[in-house]
CSV table of C-alpha atoms and ligand atoms in Angstrom, one decimal:
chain,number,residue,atom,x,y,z
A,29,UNK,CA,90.4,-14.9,23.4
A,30,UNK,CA,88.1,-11.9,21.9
A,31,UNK,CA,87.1,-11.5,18.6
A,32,UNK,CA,85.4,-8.5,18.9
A,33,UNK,CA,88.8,-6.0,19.7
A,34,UNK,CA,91.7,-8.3,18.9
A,35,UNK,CA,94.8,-6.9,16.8
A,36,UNK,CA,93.6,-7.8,13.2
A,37,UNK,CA,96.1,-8.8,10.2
A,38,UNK,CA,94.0,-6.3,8.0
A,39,UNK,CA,96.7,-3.5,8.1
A,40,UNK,CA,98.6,-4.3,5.6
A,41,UNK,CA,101.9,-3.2,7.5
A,42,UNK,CA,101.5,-4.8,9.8
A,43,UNK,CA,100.4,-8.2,8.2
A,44,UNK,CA,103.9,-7.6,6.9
A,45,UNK,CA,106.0,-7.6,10.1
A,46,UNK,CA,106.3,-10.1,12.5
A,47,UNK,CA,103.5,-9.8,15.3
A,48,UNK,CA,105.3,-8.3,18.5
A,49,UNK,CA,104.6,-11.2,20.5
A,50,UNK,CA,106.8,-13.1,18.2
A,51,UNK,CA,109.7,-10.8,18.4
A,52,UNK,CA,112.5,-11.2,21.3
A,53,UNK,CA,112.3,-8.5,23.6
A,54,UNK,CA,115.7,-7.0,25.1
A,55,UNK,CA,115.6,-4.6,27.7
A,56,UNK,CA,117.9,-1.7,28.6
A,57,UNK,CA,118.1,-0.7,32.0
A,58,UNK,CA,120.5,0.9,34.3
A,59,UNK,CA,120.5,4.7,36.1
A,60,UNK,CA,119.4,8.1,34.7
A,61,UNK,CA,121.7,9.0,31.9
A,62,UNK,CA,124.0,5.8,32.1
A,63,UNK,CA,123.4,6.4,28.4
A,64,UNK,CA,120.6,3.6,27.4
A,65,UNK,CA,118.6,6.0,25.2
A,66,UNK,CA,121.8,7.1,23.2
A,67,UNK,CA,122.9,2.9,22.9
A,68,UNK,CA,119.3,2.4,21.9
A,69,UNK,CA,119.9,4.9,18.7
A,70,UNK,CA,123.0,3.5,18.8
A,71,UNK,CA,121.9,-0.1,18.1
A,72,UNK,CA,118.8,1.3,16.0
A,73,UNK,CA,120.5,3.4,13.9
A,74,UNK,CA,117.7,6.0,14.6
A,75,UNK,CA,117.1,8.8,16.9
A,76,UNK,CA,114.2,6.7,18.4
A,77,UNK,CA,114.9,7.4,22.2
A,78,UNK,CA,115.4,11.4,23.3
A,79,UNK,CA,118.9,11.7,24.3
A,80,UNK,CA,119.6,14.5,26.7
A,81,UNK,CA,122.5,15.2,28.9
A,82,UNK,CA,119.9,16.4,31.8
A,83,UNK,CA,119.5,12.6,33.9
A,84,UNK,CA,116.2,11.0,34.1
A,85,UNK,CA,114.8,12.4,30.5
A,86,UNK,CA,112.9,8.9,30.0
A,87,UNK,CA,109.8,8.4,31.3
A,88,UNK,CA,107.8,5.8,30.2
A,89,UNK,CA,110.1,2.5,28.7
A,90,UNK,CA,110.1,3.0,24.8
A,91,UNK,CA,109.8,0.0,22.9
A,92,UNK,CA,110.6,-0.1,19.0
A,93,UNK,CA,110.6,-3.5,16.8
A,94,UNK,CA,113.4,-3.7,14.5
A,95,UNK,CA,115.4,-6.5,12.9
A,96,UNK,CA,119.0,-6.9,14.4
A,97,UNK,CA,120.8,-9.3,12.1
A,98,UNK,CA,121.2,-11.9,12.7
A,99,UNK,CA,119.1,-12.6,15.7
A,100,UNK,CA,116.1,-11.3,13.4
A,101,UNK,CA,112.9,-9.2,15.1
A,102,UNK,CA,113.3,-8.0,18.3
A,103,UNK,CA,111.7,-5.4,20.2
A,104,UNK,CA,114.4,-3.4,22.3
A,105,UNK,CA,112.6,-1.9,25.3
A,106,UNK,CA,114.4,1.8,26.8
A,107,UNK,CA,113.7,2.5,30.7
A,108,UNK,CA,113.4,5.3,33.0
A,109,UNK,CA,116.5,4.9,35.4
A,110,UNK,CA,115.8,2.4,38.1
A,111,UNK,CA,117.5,5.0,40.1
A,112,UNK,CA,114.9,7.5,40.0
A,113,UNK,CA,113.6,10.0,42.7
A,114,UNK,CA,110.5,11.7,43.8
A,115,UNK,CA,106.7,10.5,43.7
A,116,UNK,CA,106.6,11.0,39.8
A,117,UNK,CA,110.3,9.3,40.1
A,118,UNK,CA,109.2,6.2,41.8
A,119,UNK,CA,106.3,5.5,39.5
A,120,UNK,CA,108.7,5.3,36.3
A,121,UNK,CA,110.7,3.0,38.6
A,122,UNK,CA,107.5,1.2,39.0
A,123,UNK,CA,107.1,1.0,35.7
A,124,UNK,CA,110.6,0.3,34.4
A,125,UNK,CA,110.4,-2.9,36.8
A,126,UNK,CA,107.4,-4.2,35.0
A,127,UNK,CA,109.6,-4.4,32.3
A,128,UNK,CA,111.4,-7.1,33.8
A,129,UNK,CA,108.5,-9.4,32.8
A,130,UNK,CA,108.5,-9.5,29.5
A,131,UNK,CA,112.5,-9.0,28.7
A,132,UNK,CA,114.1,-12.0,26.9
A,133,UNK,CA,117.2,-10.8,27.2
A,134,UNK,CA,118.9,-7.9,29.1
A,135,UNK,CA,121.1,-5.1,28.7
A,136,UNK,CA,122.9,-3.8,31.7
A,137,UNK,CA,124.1,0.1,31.2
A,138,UNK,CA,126.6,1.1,33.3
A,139,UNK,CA,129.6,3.5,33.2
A,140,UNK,CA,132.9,2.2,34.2
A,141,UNK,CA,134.0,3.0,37.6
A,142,UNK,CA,130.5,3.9,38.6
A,143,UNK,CA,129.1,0.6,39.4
A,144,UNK,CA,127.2,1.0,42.3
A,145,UNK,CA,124.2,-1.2,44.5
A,146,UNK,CA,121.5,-0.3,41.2
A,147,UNK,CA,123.6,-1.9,39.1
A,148,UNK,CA,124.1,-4.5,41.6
A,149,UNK,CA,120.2,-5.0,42.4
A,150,UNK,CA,119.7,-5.6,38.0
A,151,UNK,CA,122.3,-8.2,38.0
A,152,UNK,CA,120.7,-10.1,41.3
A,153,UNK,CA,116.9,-9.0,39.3
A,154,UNK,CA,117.9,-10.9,36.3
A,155,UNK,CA,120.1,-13.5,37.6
A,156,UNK,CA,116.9,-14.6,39.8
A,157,UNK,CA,114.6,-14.2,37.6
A,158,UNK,CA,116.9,-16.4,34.6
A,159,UNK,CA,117.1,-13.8,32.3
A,160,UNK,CA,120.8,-13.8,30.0
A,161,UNK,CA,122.3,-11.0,30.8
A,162,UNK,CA,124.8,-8.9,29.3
A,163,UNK,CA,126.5,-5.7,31.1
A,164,UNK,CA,127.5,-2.8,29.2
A,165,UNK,CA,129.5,-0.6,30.3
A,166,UNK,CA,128.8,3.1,28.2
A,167,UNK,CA,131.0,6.3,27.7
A,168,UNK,CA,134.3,4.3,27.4
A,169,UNK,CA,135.6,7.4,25.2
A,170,UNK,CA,135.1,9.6,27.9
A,171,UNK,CA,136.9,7.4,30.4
A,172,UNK,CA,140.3,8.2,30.6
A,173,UNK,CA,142.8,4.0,30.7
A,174,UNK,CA,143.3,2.7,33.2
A,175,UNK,CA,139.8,3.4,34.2
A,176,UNK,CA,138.0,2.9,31.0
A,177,UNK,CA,137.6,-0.9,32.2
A,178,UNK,CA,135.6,-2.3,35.1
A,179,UNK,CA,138.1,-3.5,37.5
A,180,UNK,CA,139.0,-7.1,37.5
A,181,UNK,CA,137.4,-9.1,40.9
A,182,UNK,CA,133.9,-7.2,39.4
A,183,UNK,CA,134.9,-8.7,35.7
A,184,UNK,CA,135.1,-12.2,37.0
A,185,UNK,CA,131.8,-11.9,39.6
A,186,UNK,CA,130.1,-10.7,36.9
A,187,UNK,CA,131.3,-13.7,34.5
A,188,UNK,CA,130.6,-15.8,37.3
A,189,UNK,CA,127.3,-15.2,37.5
A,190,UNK,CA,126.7,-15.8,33.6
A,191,UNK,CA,126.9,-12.3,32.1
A,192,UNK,CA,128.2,-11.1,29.5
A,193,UNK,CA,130.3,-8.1,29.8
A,194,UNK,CA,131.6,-4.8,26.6
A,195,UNK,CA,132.6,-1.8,27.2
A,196,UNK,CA,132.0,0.2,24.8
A,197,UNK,CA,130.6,3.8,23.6
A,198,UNK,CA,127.0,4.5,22.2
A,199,UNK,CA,128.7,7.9,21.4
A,200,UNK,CA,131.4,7.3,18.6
A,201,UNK,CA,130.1,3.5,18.2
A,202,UNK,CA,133.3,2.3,20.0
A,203,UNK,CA,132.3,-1.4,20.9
A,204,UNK,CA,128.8,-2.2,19.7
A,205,UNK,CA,130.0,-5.1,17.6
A,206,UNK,CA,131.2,-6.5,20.6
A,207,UNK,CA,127.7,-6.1,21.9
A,208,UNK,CA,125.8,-7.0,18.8
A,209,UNK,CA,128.3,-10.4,19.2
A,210,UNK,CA,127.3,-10.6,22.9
A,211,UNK,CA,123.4,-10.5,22.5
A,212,UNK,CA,123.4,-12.9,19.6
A,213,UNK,CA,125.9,-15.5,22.3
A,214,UNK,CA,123.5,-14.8,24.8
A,215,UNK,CA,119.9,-15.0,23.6
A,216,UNK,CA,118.3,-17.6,24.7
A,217,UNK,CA,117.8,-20.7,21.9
A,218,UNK,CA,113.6,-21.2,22.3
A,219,UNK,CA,112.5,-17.9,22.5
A,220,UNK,CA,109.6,-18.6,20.2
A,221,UNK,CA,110.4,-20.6,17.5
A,222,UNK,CA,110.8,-24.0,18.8
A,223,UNK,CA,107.4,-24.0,20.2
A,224,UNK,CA,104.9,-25.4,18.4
A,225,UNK,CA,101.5,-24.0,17.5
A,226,UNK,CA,99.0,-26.3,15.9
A,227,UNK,CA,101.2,-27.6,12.7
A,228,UNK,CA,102.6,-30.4,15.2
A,229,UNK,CA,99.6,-32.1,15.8
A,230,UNK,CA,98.2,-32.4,12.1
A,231,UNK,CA,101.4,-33.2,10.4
A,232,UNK,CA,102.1,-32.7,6.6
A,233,UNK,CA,99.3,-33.1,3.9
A,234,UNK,CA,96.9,-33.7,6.5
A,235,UNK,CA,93.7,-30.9,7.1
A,236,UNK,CA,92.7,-28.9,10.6
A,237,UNK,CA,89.6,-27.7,10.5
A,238,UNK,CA,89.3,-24.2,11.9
A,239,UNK,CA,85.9,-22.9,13.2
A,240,UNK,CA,85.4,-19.1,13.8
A,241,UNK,CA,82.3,-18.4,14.5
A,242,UNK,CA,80.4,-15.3,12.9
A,243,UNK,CA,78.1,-13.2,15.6
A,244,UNK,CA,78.4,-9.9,17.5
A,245,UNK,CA,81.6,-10.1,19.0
A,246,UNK,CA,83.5,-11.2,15.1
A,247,UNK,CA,85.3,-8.8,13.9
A,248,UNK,CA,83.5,-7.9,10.1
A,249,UNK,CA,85.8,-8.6,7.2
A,250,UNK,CA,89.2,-10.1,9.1
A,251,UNK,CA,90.6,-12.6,11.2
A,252,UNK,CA,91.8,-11.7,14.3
A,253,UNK,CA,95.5,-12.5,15.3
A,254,UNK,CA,95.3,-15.8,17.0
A,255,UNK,CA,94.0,-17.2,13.7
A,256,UNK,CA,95.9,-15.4,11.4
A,257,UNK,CA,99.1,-16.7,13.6
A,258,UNK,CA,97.6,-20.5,13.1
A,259,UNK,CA,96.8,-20.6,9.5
A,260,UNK,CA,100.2,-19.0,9.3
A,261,UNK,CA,101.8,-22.0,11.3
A,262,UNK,CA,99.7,-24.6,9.2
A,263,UNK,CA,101.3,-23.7,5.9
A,264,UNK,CA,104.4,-23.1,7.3
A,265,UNK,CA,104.3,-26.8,8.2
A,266,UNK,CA,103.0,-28.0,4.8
A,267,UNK,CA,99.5,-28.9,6.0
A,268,UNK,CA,96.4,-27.4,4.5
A,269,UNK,CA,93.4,-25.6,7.3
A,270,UNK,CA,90.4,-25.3,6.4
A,271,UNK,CA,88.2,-22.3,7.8
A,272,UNK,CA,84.5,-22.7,8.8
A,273,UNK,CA,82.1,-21.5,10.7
A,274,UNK,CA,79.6,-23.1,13.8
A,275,UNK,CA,76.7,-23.0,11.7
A,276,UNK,CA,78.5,-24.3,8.0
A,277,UNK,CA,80.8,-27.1,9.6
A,278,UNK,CA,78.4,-29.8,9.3
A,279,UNK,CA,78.2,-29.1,5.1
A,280,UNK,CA,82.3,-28.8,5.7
A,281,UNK,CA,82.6,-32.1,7.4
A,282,UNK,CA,79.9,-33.8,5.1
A,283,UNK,CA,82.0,-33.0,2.3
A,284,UNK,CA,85.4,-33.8,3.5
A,285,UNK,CA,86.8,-37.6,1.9
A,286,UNK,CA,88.5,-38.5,5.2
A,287,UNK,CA,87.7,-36.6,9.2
A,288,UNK,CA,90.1,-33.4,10.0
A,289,UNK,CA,93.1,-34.8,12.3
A,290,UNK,CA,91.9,-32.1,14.3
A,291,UNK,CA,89.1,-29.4,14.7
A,292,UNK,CA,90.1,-26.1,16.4
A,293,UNK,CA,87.2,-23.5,17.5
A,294,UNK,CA,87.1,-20.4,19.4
A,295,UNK,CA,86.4,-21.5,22.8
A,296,UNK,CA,82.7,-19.4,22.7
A,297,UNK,CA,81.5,-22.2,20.4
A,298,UNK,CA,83.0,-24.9,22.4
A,299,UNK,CA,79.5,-26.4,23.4
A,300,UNK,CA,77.9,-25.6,19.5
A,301,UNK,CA,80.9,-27.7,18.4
A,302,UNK,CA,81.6,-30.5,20.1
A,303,UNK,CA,78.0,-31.2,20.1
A,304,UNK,CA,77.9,-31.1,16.3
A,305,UNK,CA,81.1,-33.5,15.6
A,306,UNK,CA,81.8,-37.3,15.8
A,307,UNK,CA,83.0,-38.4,19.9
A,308,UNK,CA,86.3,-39.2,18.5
A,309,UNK,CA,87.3,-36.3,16.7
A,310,UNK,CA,90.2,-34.6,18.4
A,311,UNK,CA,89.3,-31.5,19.3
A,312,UNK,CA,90.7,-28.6,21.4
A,313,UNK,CA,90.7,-24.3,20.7
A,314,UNK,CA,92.6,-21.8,19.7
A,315,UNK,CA,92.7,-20.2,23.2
A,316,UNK,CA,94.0,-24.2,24.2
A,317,UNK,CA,96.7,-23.8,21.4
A,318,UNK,CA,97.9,-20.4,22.7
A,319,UNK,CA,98.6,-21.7,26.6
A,320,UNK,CA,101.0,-24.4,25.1
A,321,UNK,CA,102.5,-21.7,22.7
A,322,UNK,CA,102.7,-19.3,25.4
A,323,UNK,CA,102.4,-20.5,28.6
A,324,UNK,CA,102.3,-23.5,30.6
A,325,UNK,CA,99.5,-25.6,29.3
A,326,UNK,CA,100.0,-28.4,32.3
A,327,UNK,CA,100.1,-25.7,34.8
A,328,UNK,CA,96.9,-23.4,32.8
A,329,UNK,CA,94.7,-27.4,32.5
A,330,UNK,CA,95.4,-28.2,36.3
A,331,UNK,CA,94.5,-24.5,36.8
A,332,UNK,CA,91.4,-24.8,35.1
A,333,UNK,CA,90.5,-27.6,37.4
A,334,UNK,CA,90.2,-24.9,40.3
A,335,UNK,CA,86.8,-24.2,38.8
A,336,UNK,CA,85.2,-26.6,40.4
A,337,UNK,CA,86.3,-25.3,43.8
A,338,UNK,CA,85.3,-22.2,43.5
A,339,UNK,CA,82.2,-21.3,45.9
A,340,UNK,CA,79.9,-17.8,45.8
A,341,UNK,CA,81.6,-14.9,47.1
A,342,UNK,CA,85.4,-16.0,45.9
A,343,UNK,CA,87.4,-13.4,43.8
A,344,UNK,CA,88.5,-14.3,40.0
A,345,UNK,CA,90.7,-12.3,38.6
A,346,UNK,CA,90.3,-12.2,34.6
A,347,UNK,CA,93.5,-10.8,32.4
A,348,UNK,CA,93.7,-9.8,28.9
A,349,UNK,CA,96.9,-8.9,27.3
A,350,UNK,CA,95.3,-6.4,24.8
A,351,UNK,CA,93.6,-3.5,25.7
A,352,UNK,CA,90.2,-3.0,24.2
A,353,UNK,CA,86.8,-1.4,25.0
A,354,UNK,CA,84.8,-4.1,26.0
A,355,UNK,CA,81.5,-4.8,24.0
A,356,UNK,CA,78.1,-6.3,25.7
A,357,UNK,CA,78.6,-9.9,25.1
A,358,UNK,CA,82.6,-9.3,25.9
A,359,UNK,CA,84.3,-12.8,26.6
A,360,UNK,CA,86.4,-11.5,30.2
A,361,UNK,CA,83.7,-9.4,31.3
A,362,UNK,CA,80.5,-10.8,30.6
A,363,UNK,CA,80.2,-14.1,29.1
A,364,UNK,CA,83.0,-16.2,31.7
A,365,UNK,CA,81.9,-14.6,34.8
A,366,UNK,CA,78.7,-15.0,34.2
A,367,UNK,CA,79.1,-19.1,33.5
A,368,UNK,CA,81.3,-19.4,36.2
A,369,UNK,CA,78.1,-18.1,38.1
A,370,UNK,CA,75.9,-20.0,36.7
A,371,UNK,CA,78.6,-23.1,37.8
A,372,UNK,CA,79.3,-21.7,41.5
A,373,UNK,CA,75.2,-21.3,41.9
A,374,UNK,CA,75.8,-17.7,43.0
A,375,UNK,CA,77.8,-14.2,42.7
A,376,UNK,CA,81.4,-14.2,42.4
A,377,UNK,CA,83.5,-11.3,43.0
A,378,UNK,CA,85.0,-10.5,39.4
A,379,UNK,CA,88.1,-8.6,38.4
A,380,UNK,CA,89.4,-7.9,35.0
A,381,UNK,CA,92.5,-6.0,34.3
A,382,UNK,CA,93.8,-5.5,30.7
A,383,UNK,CA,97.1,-5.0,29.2
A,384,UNK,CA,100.4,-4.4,31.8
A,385,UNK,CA,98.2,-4.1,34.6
A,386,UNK,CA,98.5,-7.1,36.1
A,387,UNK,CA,98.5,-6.8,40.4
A,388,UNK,CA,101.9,-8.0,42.5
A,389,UNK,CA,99.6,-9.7,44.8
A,390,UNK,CA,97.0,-12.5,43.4
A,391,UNK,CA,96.9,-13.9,46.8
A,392,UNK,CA,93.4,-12.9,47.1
A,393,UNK,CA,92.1,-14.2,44.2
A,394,UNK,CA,90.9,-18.2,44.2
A,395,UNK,CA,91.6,-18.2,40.5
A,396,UNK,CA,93.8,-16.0,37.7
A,397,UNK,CA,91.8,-17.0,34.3
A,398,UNK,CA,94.2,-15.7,31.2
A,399,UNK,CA,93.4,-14.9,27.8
A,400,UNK,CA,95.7,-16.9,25.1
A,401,UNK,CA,98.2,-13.5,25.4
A,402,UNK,CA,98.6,-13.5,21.9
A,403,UNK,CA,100.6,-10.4,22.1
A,404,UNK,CA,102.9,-10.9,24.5
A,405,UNK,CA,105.8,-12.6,24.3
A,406,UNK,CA,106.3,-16.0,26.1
A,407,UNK,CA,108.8,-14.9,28.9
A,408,UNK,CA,105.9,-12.0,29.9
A,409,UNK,CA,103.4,-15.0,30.0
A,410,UNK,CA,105.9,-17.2,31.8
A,411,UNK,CA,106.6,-14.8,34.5
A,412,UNK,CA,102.3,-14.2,35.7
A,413,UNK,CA,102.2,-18.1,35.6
A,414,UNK,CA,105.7,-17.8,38.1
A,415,UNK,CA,104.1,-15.8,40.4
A,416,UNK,CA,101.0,-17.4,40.6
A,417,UNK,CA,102.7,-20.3,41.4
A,418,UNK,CA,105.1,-18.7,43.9
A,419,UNK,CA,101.8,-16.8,45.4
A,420,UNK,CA,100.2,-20.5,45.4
A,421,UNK,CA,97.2,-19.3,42.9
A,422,UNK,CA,96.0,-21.3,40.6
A,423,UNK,CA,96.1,-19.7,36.6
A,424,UNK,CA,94.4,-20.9,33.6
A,425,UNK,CA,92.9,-19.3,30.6
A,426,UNK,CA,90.1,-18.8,28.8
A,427,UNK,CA,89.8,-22.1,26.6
A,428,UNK,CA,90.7,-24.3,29.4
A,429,UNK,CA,88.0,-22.7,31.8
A,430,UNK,CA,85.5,-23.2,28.9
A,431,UNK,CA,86.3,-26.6,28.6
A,432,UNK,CA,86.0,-27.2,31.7
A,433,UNK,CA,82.4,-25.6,32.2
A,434,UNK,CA,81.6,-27.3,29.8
A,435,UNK,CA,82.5,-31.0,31.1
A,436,UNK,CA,84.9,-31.5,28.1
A,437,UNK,CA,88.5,-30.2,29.5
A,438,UNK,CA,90.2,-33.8,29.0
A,439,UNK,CA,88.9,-33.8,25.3
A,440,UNK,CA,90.0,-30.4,25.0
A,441,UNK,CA,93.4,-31.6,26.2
A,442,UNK,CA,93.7,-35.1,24.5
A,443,UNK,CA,95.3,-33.8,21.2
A,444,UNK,CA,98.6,-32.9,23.0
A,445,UNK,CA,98.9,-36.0,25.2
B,11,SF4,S1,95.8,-10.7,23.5
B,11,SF4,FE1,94.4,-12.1,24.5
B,11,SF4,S2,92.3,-11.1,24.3
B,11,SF4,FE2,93.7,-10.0,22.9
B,11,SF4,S3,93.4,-11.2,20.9
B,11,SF4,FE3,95.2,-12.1,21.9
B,11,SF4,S4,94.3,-13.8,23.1
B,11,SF4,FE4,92.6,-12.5,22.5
């Protein structure tokens, strides 16, 4: 987790809206002018997406958060057709299938009568991958009956295979209701609210101890998301959080009546902090607190155990969900490859990638080591720990790998057993 470039709450806008890695992301895909920019509009009530008869007019997916009532804030994501053509062509492809990843749920534009193997190779995409599903099929008032409908045997495949189906037109609004209906049936129950944060393990009227540190890498005069998001989860759950820093939480703890039920640090001051508390204070990071919320924390701790395989000359691969220049003393770059040198007694062969970029084949890598994602929304997290899995890779992330260097992973991990 960095503190030097994360997304800050000090815009006051945005410390308004919901963070977008909170929101549901829905996805529209389909072919070139099946008509998933004009139901984007459509469903927006904006002219967000630029409609234009001429097939294949979006080019990189669009995203816009919004509130759709009542399934609250989502982000609805518009593709390039997966039907594209061309080198430029196949590269929006390429980029409307990393979509996939991070859609919660998924719209399916199609035009009646035209259903043809892209729509087919969507339904198997999303079917496979888990991800609801609803089929839409656009331009029903330019249809003329009987053909306005999809025919029956693909009605009932379809059905069978857990979609949901509307016809309906993004044109005169013909039907949207029935898709407003259909997303709200089909989206799925946990996509981020059930999980707990940190509020879970301290419990009503009871204190967490937060420890941000202040050097270099802070960000001067805010929080950065992360810890914004766990205050934010604290109240929510009626307990109080204190905020210190490495060098003050002795004075906090000396003037505290009873211990914290928990201290939380960023995972740089790991060593500072676990050094300056009692042995049985339960103790983890906010980095730790992010894999449960947004990953796979069994899979990211047993991950972090590959550490102590790793032998000089192996590739790591280090990911960050945010973009950001890095600074001299940056977290992914600098300060975990070099103590996983310092571990390994030698040069390892480092490779950090930021944002979407995130390679189809971690094969060659010994070990994927993940920031907390704070940004993205579980079902994006979800489907880099999948594939690592599949791709037999071990993943863990940044708190759990510092825990580990440090000799203190099963303390990190105690507060959640
Ligand atoms: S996305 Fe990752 S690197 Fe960026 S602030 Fe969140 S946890 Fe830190």
């Amino acid at each position: 987790m960095t503190t030097d470039t994360a997304p800050t709450a000090t815009d006051h806008a945005a410390a308004l809206s919901t963070p977008k890695g909170m929101r549901l992301f829905i996805g529209l895909f389909g072919r070139r002018n099946a008509g998933k920019s004009s139901l984007l509009n459509a469903l927006t009530g904006q002219s967000l997406a630029i409609v234009s008869p001429r097939a294949g007019t979006t080019t990189d997916p669009v995203e816009k958060a919004m509130e759709l009532l009542p399934l609250g804030p989502v982000v609805l994501i518009d593709t390039a057709g997966v039907d594209d053509e061309g080198e430029l062509g196949s590269l929006r492809v390429d980029k409307t299938r990393r979509a996939f990843e991070r859609t919660d749920l998924a719209i399916v534009v199609a035009e009646a009568g035209q259903w043809s193997r892209f729509e087919e190779e969507l339904v198997d995409e999303f079917t496979h991958r888990r991800t609801p599903l609803v089929v839409a099929f656009n331009k029903v008032d330019l249809t003329p009956i009987p053909h306005a409908a999809p025919d029956a045997a693909l009605l009932a495949q379809l059905r069978e295979r857990g979609a949901a189906v509307v016809s309906l037109s993004a044109r005169t609004g013909q039907g949207l209701d029935d898709l407003r209906s259909a997303l709200i049936e089909r989206a799925p129950e946990s996509h981020f609210g059930d999980r707990p944060l940190l509020a879970d393990l301290v419990g009503p009227g009871r204190l967490a101890l937060l420890v941000t540190p202040i050097d270099k890498q802070a960000p001067r005069g805010r929080l950065i998301l992360p810890q914004v998001q766990t205050i934010r989860d604290l109240v929510d759950g009626q307990a109080h959080a204190l905020v210190t820093t490495t060098d003050a939480l002795p004075g906090a703890l000396e003037h505290l009546k009873a211990p914290p039920a928990i201290v939380v640090t960023d995972s740089q001051a790991f060593r500072e902090v676990e050094a300056l508390i009692p042995k049985d204070q339960p103790l983890t990071s906010f980095s730790i607190l992010f894999a449960r919320l947004k990953g796979d924390l069994a899979t990211q701790a047993q991950g972090a155990r590959a550490v102590d395989r790793l032998r000089p000359g192996d590739r790591v691969l280090v990911a960050e969900a945010c973009a950001h220049h890095p600074s001299q003393e940056d977290i992914g770059r600098v300060k975990i490859p070099r103590w996983l040198n310092q571990k390994v007694g030698g040069e390892l062969n480092v490779t950090t990638v930021q944002g979407r970029d995130f390679p189809e084949d971690v094969t060659p890598y010994s070990l994927v080591i993940h920031c907390g994602a704070c940004t993205f929304n579980r079902r994006a997290m979800i489907s880099r720990i999948e594939q690592c899995r599949r791709q037999n890779v071990p993943i863990s992330n940044y708190g759990l790998v510092i825990a580990a260097l440090n000799g203190i992973l099963d303390r990190a991990l105690k507060p959640f057993l």
